[in-house]
Coordinates of C-alpha atoms in Angstrom, one line a residue:
Chain F
X1 CA -25.7 -0.8 -31.2
X2 CA -22.0 -2.9 -30.8
X3 CA -19.7 0.3 -31.1
X4 CA -22.0 2.0 -28.7
X5 CA -21.0 -0.9 -26.4
X6 CA -17.5 -0.2 -27.2
X7 CA -17.8 3.1 -26.6
X8 CA -19.0 2.6 -23.1
X9 CA -16.6 0.3 -22.5
X10 CA -13.6 2.6 -23.4
X11 CA -15.3 5.6 -21.4
X12 CA -15.5 3.0 -18.6
X13 CA -12.0 2.2 -18.9
X14 CA -11.2 6.1 -18.9
X15 CA -13.4 6.3 -15.5
X16 CA -11.3 3.7 -14.4
X17 CA -7.9 5.7 -14.8
X18 CA -9.5 9.0 -13.8
X19 CA -10.9 7.7 -10.3
X20 CA -8.4 8.4 -7.7
X21 CA -6.4 5.4 -5.7
X22 CA -7.4 4.5 -2.5
X23 CA -4.3 3.0 -1.8
X24 CA -3.0 6.3 -0.7
X25 CA -6.0 6.5 1.5
X26 CA -4.8 3.9 3.8
X27 CA -3.0 4.6 7.2
X28 CA 0.3 3.3 5.4
X29 CA 2.0 4.6 2.1
X30 CA 3.6 1.4 0.6
X31 CA 5.4 0.7 -2.7
X32 CA 7.4 -1.8 -4.4
X33 CA 10.5 -1.0 -6.4
X34 CA 11.8 -3.2 -8.7
X35 CA 15.8 -2.1 -7.5
X36 CA 17.5 -3.8 -4.9
X37 CA 17.2 -1.7 -1.6
X38 CA 21.1 -0.7 -1.5
X39 CA 20.1 0.8 -4.9
X40 CA 16.4 2.5 -3.8
X41 CA 18.2 4.0 -1.0
X42 CA 20.4 6.8 -3.0
X43 CA 17.5 7.2 -5.6
X44 CA 15.1 7.8 -2.5
X45 CA 17.2 10.4 -1.1
X46 CA 17.5 12.3 -4.2
X47 CA 14.1 12.0 -4.9
X48 CA 13.4 13.4 -1.3
X49 CA 16.3 16.2 -2.0
X50 CA 14.5 17.1 -5.1
X51 CA 11.4 18.2 -3.2
X52 CA 13.3 20.3 -1.0
X53 CA 13.4 17.9 2.1
X54 CA 16.5 17.0 4.2
X55 CA 17.4 13.3 4.6
X56 CA 19.3 12.0 7.7
X57 CA 19.9 8.6 9.0
X58 CA 20.1 6.7 5.9
X59 CA 21.2 3.2 6.8
X60 CA 20.9 -0.4 7.1
X61 CA 19.6 -1.4 10.2
X62 CA 19.9 -4.9 9.8
X63 CA 23.6 -5.3 10.0
X64 CA 23.7 -5.8 13.9
X65 CA 20.8 -8.6 13.4
X66 CA 22.8 -10.4 10.8
X67 CA 26.1 -10.2 12.6
X68 CA 24.5 -11.9 15.8
X69 CA 22.9 -14.7 13.7
X70 CA 19.2 -13.2 13.4
X71 CA 19.6 -13.4 9.6
X72 CA 16.7 -12.0 8.1
X73 CA 17.5 -9.7 5.3
X74 CA 18.3 -6.2 4.6
X75 CA 16.1 -3.8 6.2
X76 CA 17.2 0.2 5.8
X77 CA 15.7 3.0 7.1
X78 CA 15.7 6.7 6.1
X79 CA 14.5 9.9 8.0
X80 CA 13.6 13.3 5.9
X81 CA 12.0 16.8 6.6
X82 CA 12.5 20.4 6.3
X83 CA 14.5 22.2 8.8
X84 CA 12.5 25.0 9.4
X85 CA 9.4 22.9 9.6
X86 CA 10.8 19.7 12.0
X87 CA 12.2 22.5 14.5
X88 CA 8.4 24.6 14.4
X89 CA 6.7 21.4 14.7
X90 CA 8.5 19.8 17.2
X91 CA 9.0 22.8 19.5
X92 CA 5.1 23.5 18.8
X93 CA 3.8 20.3 19.1
X94 CA 5.4 17.8 21.3
X95 CA 2.9 15.0 21.1
X96 CA 3.9 15.0 17.5
X97 CA 7.7 14.2 18.2
X98 CA 7.6 10.4 18.4
X99 CA 6.7 10.5 14.6
X100 CA 9.2 13.2 13.8
X101 CA 10.9 13.4 11.3
X102 CA 8.7 11.3 9.2
X103 CA 10.7 7.9 8.3
X104 CA 10.6 5.6 5.5
X105 CA 11.5 1.8 5.8
X106 CA 13.1 0.0 2.6
X107 CA 12.9 -3.6 3.2
X108 CA 14.4 -6.0 0.7
X109 CA 12.4 -8.7 -1.1
X110 CA 14.2 -11.2 -3.1
X111 CA 16.2 -8.4 -5.0
X112 CA 13.0 -6.0 -5.0
X113 CA 12.1 -3.3 -2.2
X114 CA 9.1 -2.8 -0.2
X115 CA 8.7 0.9 0.5
X116 CA 6.9 1.5 3.8
X117 CA 5.7 4.9 5.6
X118 CA 3.2 6.2 7.6
X119 CA 0.7 7.8 5.4
X120 CA 0.7 11.7 7.0
X121 CA -3.1 11.6 6.6
X122 CA -2.6 9.3 9.4
X123 CA -1.3 11.8 11.4
X124 CA -4.0 14.4 10.5
X125 CA -6.2 11.9 12.1
X126 CA -4.7 11.5 15.2
X127 CA -3.5 15.2 15.5
X128 CA -6.6 16.8 14.2
X129 CA -5.1 20.5 14.8
X130 CA -6.4 22.6 12.2
X131 CA -3.1 24.7 11.7
X132 CA -1.4 21.0 11.2
X133 CA -4.1 19.7 8.3
X134 CA -2.4 21.6 5.4
X135 CA 1.1 20.4 6.6
X136 CA 0.1 17.1 6.4
X137 CA -1.7 17.3 3.4
X138 CA 1.1 18.7 1.6
X139 CA 3.4 15.8 3.2
X140 CA 1.0 13.3 2.0
X141 CA 1.1 14.7 -1.4
X142 CA 5.1 15.0 -1.8
X143 CA 5.3 11.5 -0.2
X144 CA 3.3 10.0 -2.7
X145 CA 5.1 11.5 -5.4
X146 CA 8.4 10.2 -3.9
X147 CA 7.3 6.8 -3.8
X148 CA 5.4 6.9 -7.1
X149 CA 8.5 8.0 -8.8
X150 CA 10.5 5.2 -6.9
X151 CA 8.0 2.5 -7.9
X152 CA 8.3 3.5 -11.5
X153 CA 12.1 4.0 -11.3
X154 CA 14.2 1.4 -13.6
Chain V
X1 CA -27.9 4.5 -59.5
X2 CA -26.9 0.9 -60.2
X3 CA -28.6 -1.5 -57.8
X4 CA -25.3 -3.8 -58.2
X5 CA -23.5 -1.0 -57.1
X6 CA -25.6 0.1 -54.3
X7 CA -25.5 -3.4 -52.8
X8 CA -22.0 -3.4 -53.2
X9 CA -21.4 -0.1 -51.0
X10 CA -23.9 -1.7 -48.2
X11 CA -21.7 -4.9 -48.6
X12 CA -18.3 -2.7 -48.2
X13 CA -20.0 -0.3 -45.7
X14 CA -21.1 -3.4 -43.4
X15 CA -17.9 -5.2 -43.5
X16 CA -15.8 -1.9 -42.6
X17 CA -18.5 -1.1 -39.7
X18 CA -17.6 -4.7 -38.8
X19 CA -14.1 -4.4 -38.9
X20 CA -14.3 -1.0 -36.8
X21 CA -16.5 -2.9 -34.6
X22 CA -14.1 -6.0 -34.2
X23 CA -11.0 -3.1 -33.4
X24 CA -12.9 -1.5 -31.3
X25 CA -13.5 -4.6 -29.1
X26 CA -10.0 -5.4 -29.5
X27 CA -9.0 -2.1 -28.5
X28 CA -11.4 -2.1 -25.7
X29 CA -10.2 -5.5 -24.4
X30 CA -6.4 -4.0 -24.5
X31 CA -7.7 -1.3 -22.7
X32 CA -9.1 -3.5 -20.4
X33 CA -6.1 -5.7 -19.6
X34 CA -4.3 -2.4 -19.7
X35 CA -6.4 -0.8 -16.6
X36 CA -5.8 -4.1 -14.8
X37 CA -2.4 -4.1 -15.0
X38 CA -2.0 -0.5 -14.0
X39 CA -4.7 -1.0 -11.1
X40 CA -2.5 -4.1 -10.1
X41 CA 0.2 -2.3 -10.3
X42 CA -1.1 0.7 -8.0
X43 CA -3.0 -1.3 -5.4
X44 CA -1.8 -5.2 -5.6
X45 CA 1.8 -5.4 -6.4
X46 CA 3.5 -3.9 -3.8
X47 CA 2.5 -7.3 -1.5
X48 CA 1.9 -9.7 -3.9
X49 CA 4.7 -8.9 -6.4
X50 CA 4.9 -7.8 -10.0
X51 CA 4.2 -10.6 -11.6
X52 CA 1.9 -12.4 -8.7
X53 CA 5.2 -14.1 -7.2
X54 CA 4.3 -12.8 -3.6
X55 CA 6.0 -11.1 -1.0
X56 CA 4.3 -9.8 2.4
X57 CA 1.2 -10.9 0.5
X58 CA 0.5 -14.4 -0.8
X59 CA 1.5 -15.5 -4.2
X60 CA -1.3 -15.1 -6.8
X61 CA 0.2 -16.5 -9.9
X62 CA 0.1 -20.4 -8.9
X63 CA -1.8 -22.5 -11.4
X64 CA -3.7 -24.4 -8.8
X65 CA -4.8 -21.3 -7.2
X66 CA -6.5 -20.0 -10.0
X67 CA -7.6 -23.2 -11.1
X68 CA -9.6 -23.5 -8.0
X69 CA -11.2 -19.9 -7.1
X70 CA -14.0 -18.5 -9.0
X71 CA -13.7 -14.8 -10.1
X72 CA -16.3 -13.9 -7.3
X73 CA -14.0 -15.2 -4.9
X74 CA -11.2 -12.9 -6.1
X75 CA -13.6 -9.9 -6.5
X76 CA -14.9 -10.2 -2.7
X77 CA -11.5 -11.0 -1.6
X78 CA -10.5 -7.5 -3.1
X79 CA -13.5 -5.8 -1.6
X80 CA -13.2 -7.4 1.9
X81 CA -9.7 -7.8 2.2
X82 CA -8.6 -10.1 5.1
X83 CA -9.4 -8.7 8.4
X84 CA -6.4 -8.7 10.8
X85 CA -4.6 -10.9 8.0
X86 CA -2.6 -7.9 6.5
X87 CA -4.7 -7.8 3.2
X88 CA -6.5 -4.6 3.4
X89 CA -10.1 -4.4 2.3
X90 CA -10.4 -2.1 -1.3
X91 CA -14.5 -0.8 -0.3
X92 CA -13.6 2.3 -2.6
X93 CA -12.7 0.6 -6.0
X94 CA -15.8 0.6 -8.3
X95 CA -17.1 -2.8 -9.5
X96 CA -15.3 -2.3 -13.0
X97 CA -11.4 -1.6 -11.0
X98 CA -12.2 -4.7 -9.0
X99 CA -13.2 -6.9 -12.2
X100 CA -10.0 -5.4 -14.2
X101 CA -7.9 -6.5 -11.4
X102 CA -9.5 -9.5 -11.4
X103 CA -9.0 -10.7 -15.0
X104 CA -5.5 -9.4 -14.8
X105 CA -4.9 -11.8 -11.9
X106 CA -6.7 -14.5 -14.0
X107 CA -4.1 -13.7 -16.8
X108 CA -1.2 -15.1 -14.7
X109 CA -2.3 -18.3 -15.7
X110 CA -4.1 -18.5 -19.3
X111 CA -6.9 -21.0 -18.2
X112 CA -10.8 -20.0 -18.4
X113 CA -12.5 -19.1 -15.0
X114 CA -13.3 -22.6 -13.3
X115 CA -17.1 -23.1 -13.1
X116 CA -18.7 -24.1 -9.8
X117 CA -22.1 -25.0 -8.5
X118 CA -23.9 -22.3 -6.2
X119 CA -25.1 -25.5 -4.0
X120 CA -24.3 -25.1 -0.5
X121 CA -22.1 -28.6 1.0
X122 CA -24.1 -30.5 3.6
X123 CA -21.6 -32.2 5.9
X124 CA -21.3 -33.2 9.3
X125 CA -19.4 -30.4 11.3
X126 CA -18.6 -32.6 14.1
X127 CA -16.8 -35.4 12.1
X128 CA -15.5 -32.4 10.0
X129 CA -14.0 -31.0 13.4
X130 CA -12.2 -34.8 14.0
X131 CA -10.7 -34.5 10.2
X132 CA -9.7 -30.8 10.6
X133 CA -7.5 -31.5 13.7
X134 CA -6.4 -34.6 12.1
X135 CA -5.5 -32.8 8.6
X136 CA -5.5 -29.5 8.6
X137 CA -4.9 -28.1 12.2
X138 CA -1.0 -28.2 11.8
X139 CA -0.8 -25.8 9.4
X140 CA -3.9 -23.7 9.6
X141 CA -3.8 -23.6 13.8
X142 CA -6.7 -25.7 15.8
X143 CA -9.1 -23.1 15.1
X144 CA -8.4 -22.3 11.6
X145 CA -6.4 -19.2 12.5
X146 CA -3.8 -19.9 9.9
X147 CA 0.0 -20.0 10.2
X148 CA 1.9 -17.1 11.8
X149 CA 4.1 -14.3 10.2
X150 CA 4.0 -12.6 7.1
X151 CA 6.5 -11.7 4.3
X152 CA 9.2 -13.4 2.3
X153 CA 12.1 -12.3 3.6
X154 CA 11.7 -12.1 7.2
X155 CA 9.3 -14.2 8.7
X156 CA 9.5 -17.4 7.2
X157 CA 11.8 -19.8 5.1
X158 CA 11.9 -18.7 1.7
X159 CA 11.3 -22.3 0.3
X160 CA 7.6 -22.3 1.8
X161 CA 5.6 -20.4 -0.9
X162 CA 2.6 -19.4 1.1
X163 CA 1.5 -19.1 4.6
X164 CA -1.4 -21.3 5.6
X165 CA -4.5 -19.1 5.3
X166 CA -6.8 -18.1 7.9
X167 CA -10.1 -19.9 7.5
X168 CA -11.7 -18.6 10.1
X169 CA -11.0 -15.0 8.8
X170 CA -14.4 -13.3 8.0
X171 CA -12.9 -11.8 4.5
X172 CA -12.2 -15.6 3.7
X173 CA -15.3 -17.0 4.8
X174 CA -17.6 -14.1 3.0
X175 CA -15.3 -14.6 -0.3
X176 CA -15.1 -18.2 -0.6
X177 CA -18.4 -20.6 -1.3
X178 CA -18.5 -23.8 -0.5
X179 CA -17.7 -25.2 -3.6
X180 CA -14.5 -23.1 -3.7
X181 CA -13.6 -24.6 -0.1
X182 CA -14.6 -27.9 -1.5
X183 CA -12.4 -27.8 -4.4
X184 CA -9.4 -26.5 -2.6
X185 CA -9.5 -29.2 -0.1
X186 CA -10.1 -32.1 -2.8
X187 CA -7.3 -30.7 -5.1
X188 CA -4.6 -28.8 -2.6
X189 CA -2.3 -26.6 -4.3
X190 CA 1.0 -27.8 -6.0
X191 CA 3.8 -26.3 -5.0
X192 CA 2.6 -25.4 -1.7
X193 CA 2.4 -27.5 1.5
X194 CA -1.2 -27.9 0.8
X195 CA -1.6 -31.6 -0.1
X196 CA -4.7 -33.0 -1.9
X197 CA -7.0 -34.6 0.5
X198 CA -8.5 -36.6 -1.8
X199 CA -5.3 -37.9 -2.9
X200 CA -4.4 -38.8 1.0
X201 CA -7.5 -40.7 1.0
X202 CA -10.5 -38.8 2.2
X203 CA -13.7 -39.6 0.4
X204 CA -15.8 -36.7 -0.9
X205 CA -18.2 -37.2 2.2
X206 CA -15.4 -36.7 4.7
X207 CA -14.4 -33.5 2.5
X208 CA -18.0 -32.0 2.9
X209 CA -17.9 -32.8 6.6
X210 CA -14.9 -30.5 6.6
X211 CA -16.4 -27.8 4.6
X212 CA -19.2 -27.9 7.0
X213 CA -16.7 -27.5 9.9
X214 CA -14.8 -24.7 8.3
X215 CA -17.9 -22.6 7.5
X216 CA -19.1 -23.0 11.5
X217 CA -15.9 -20.9 11.7
X218 CA -18.1 -18.2 10.5
X219 CA -19.6 -17.6 14.1
X220 CA -16.3 -17.3 15.6
X221 CA -14.7 -15.0 13.1
X222 CA -16.5 -11.3 13.6
X223 CA -14.9 -11.0 17.1
X224 CA -11.6 -11.8 16.0
X225 CA -11.4 -9.6 12.9
X226 CA -12.4 -6.8 15.0
X227 CA -8.8 -4.7 15.2
X228 CA -9.5 -1.5 16.7
X229 CA -7.1 1.4 17.1
X230 CA -6.3 2.4 21.0
X231 CA -7.4 5.4 22.2
X232 CA -4.3 7.3 22.4
X233 CA -1.7 7.3 19.9
X234 CA 0.9 8.5 21.5
X235 CA 2.2 7.7 25.3
X236 CA 3.2 10.4 27.1
X237 CA 4.4 10.9 30.7
X238 CA 5.4 13.7 32.5
X239 CA 8.6 13.9 34.6
X240 CA 9.4 15.6 37.6
X241 CA 13.1 15.6 37.2
X242 CA 15.0 17.9 34.9
X243 CA 15.5 17.3 31.0
X244 CA 19.0 16.3 31.6
X245 CA 18.3 14.1 34.5
X246 CA 15.4 12.6 32.7
X247 CA 17.4 11.6 29.8
X248 CA 19.9 10.0 31.8
X249 CA 17.0 7.8 33.6
X250 CA 15.7 6.9 30.3
X251 CA 18.9 5.6 29.6
X252 CA 19.3 3.6 33.1
X253 CA 15.7 2.4 32.7
X254 CA 16.1 1.1 29.3
X255 CA 18.9 -1.0 30.3
X256 CA 17.1 -1.9 33.6
X257 CA 14.6 -3.4 31.3
X258 CA 17.0 -6.0 29.7
X259 CA 17.5 -3.6 26.7
X260 CA 20.6 -1.3 25.0
X261 CA 20.4 2.0 23.8
X262 CA 20.9 1.7 20.6
X263 CA 21.8 5.2 19.7
X264 CA 20.7 8.8 20.8
X265 CA 20.6 12.2 19.2
X266 CA 19.1 15.4 19.4
X267 CA 15.3 15.1 17.6
X268 CA 15.9 15.7 13.8
X269 CA 19.9 15.4 13.7
X270 CA 21.3 15.7 10.2
X271 CA 18.0 17.8 9.4
X272 CA 18.0 20.5 12.2
X273 CA 21.0 22.5 12.5
X274 CA 22.3 21.5 15.9
X275 CA 23.1 24.9 16.6
X276 CA 20.3 26.5 16.1
X277 CA 19.0 27.8 19.7
X278 CA 19.0 25.7 22.8
X279 CA 16.5 22.7 21.6
X280 CA 15.5 20.4 24.3
X281 CA 14.2 17.5 22.2
X282 CA 16.3 14.3 22.6
X283 CA 15.5 10.8 21.0
X284 CA 16.8 7.6 22.7
X285 CA 16.4 4.5 20.6
X286 CA 16.6 1.3 22.3
X287 CA 15.6 -2.6 21.9
X288 CA 17.2 -5.4 22.0
X289 CA 18.3 -8.1 18.8
X290 CA 15.6 -10.7 19.9
X291 CA 12.9 -8.0 20.0
X292 CA 13.8 -6.4 16.6
X293 CA 14.1 -9.8 15.0
X294 CA 10.8 -11.0 16.6
X295 CA 9.2 -7.9 15.3
X296 CA 10.2 -8.2 11.8
X297 CA 9.5 -12.1 11.9
X298 CA 5.7 -10.7 12.8
X299 CA 5.7 -8.4 10.0
X300 CA 8.5 -7.0 8.2
X301 CA 7.3 -3.7 7.9
X302 CA 7.5 -3.3 11.7
X303 CA 10.9 -2.0 10.6
X304 CA 9.4 1.3 10.3
X305 CA 9.0 1.5 14.2
X306 CA 11.7 -0.8 15.4
X307 CA 14.0 -0.1 17.1
X308 CA 12.1 1.4 19.8
X309 CA 12.0 5.2 20.2
X310 CA 11.5 7.6 23.1
X311 CA 11.7 11.5 22.9
X312 CA 12.6 13.4 25.9
X313 CA 11.1 17.3 25.7
X314 CA 10.9 20.2 27.5
X315 CA 8.2 22.5 26.8
X316 CA 6.8 25.2 28.6
X317 CA 8.9 24.3 31.6
X318 CA 7.6 20.7 31.7
X319 CA 9.6 17.9 30.9
X320 CA 7.6 15.1 29.1
X321 CA 8.7 11.4 27.9
X322 CA 6.5 10.1 24.7
X323 CA 6.3 7.2 22.3
X324 CA 4.2 6.4 19.6
X325 CA 1.6 4.0 21.3
X326 CA 2.7 0.1 20.0
X327 CA -0.7 -0.8 20.6
X328 CA -1.8 1.0 17.3
X329 CA 0.5 -1.5 14.9
X330 CA -1.9 -4.0 14.9
X331 CA -4.7 -1.9 12.9
X332 CA -1.9 0.1 11.3
X333 CA -0.7 -3.0 9.7
X334 CA -4.0 -5.1 10.0
X335 CA -2.1 -7.6 11.4
X336 CA -3.8 -9.3 14.4
X337 CA -0.6 -11.4 14.7
X338 CA 1.0 -8.2 16.1
X339 CA -1.0 -8.4 19.0
X340 CA 0.8 -9.7 21.5
X341 CA 4.2 -8.2 20.6
X342 CA 2.3 -4.7 20.4
X343 CA 1.4 -5.5 23.8
X344 CA 4.6 -6.4 25.1
X345 CA 6.2 -3.9 23.7
X346 CA 3.5 -1.4 25.1
X347 CA 4.4 -2.7 28.5
X348 CA 7.9 -2.3 27.9
X349 CA 7.6 1.5 27.1
X350 CA 5.3 2.1 30.4
X351 CA 7.8 0.4 32.7
X352 CA 10.6 2.5 30.9
X353 CA 8.7 5.4 31.5
X354 CA 7.5 4.3 34.9
X355 CA 10.6 4.1 36.1
X356 CA 12.3 7.3 34.2
X357 CA 9.7 9.5 36.0
X358 CA 9.2 8.1 39.3

């Protein structure tokens, strides 16, 4: 009888691990990395490039703030995309351009980093065009993988 | 068969079964710990930190916090979140997942779950209101709206370990029983600005009055918690001017609005080859240090949308200026503290658009 309980608990635990995470169902995708933001940025570029995306504008954004006395802590930004895709989407769907190319913000938090990006599924909600759905879903999948790899990087 | 041998076999088998059961229990407990740790890493650590030390979210590994809240409080907080106060709701997690996370959070400080009576607290909310103004409002706000800002690095001095929570928040009021509120008030939270009201001389009746007053926020919180997305995610305005003229007029309008052009480029520069055809998609980034600093102070994740970004495109012979609508930021970040900032930013975009396209 007790071992049956144990089995049930084990199956329950297994179930827990199989249930897809709803973190990824939110409007933002966020992960924490144990790496400092300066170290995260090149790793992030590597992960993005590994999936066939180009990166641009990888930079520390807060330098002017700090220089002017608005000291807040390091904050970086990076944009990425596939050239043909960004070109085609921006030409066919100009209303998408405020969200192109996709961006990831890296916020320094006491030596760790918080990475934040708009969930491509959010774009699918606000631009419910059937031809865009597959693209946003792939972006979501890829971004999720990129961020998970950064989260687990040591 | 020898009866003694049979008896011995039964005893040995029973002991073996017991040992297996014990191992199964331990393994299961470890699995639950592992599951809790994994789930915490997946859903919580991004804001609360890998070891519960806080970040964008409040620190959880505070002894006084864990000793003054029930598991039910933690579970309901995970389920309901804090509408408008950054902490999202997790309605899709199973009960087992929520319990596993709760157990893991509990493990930050090894102590049994404190027991709470389910008795409602009876006090005088009117007297409690006066005490609230005297003892609580300075940090928690006159209406229990909580401290401003989020995030350790950007929005507040790092020596303050937590922000004063919003006591009028629907998620908080639905999570905290009267007795949980009462204990928090009575004991305070060491290593935070929250002091023990008992130690400050308040009687138990005083604290009951305060609990009744805080509970009265429940009638106010529903409307405040309603955060809706704007109808339009994109601000768009057609320009009567040429593509080149519109870019120039945007630059001028940015300056006239008291801001600076931070940088400008062809859309996708660095990704899309600039030599590929005659692309008419241009981006002007703008802002002021004050605006960027204020935005980050409200929520460091605003870095995703700062500095401001205006795109100018020519499509099918029509020139348009576009931007993401700042009014969606409050809902996106579940942060009602962004409302005024987002409205102000929205006004700036509209003013720039109007001047540039007039």
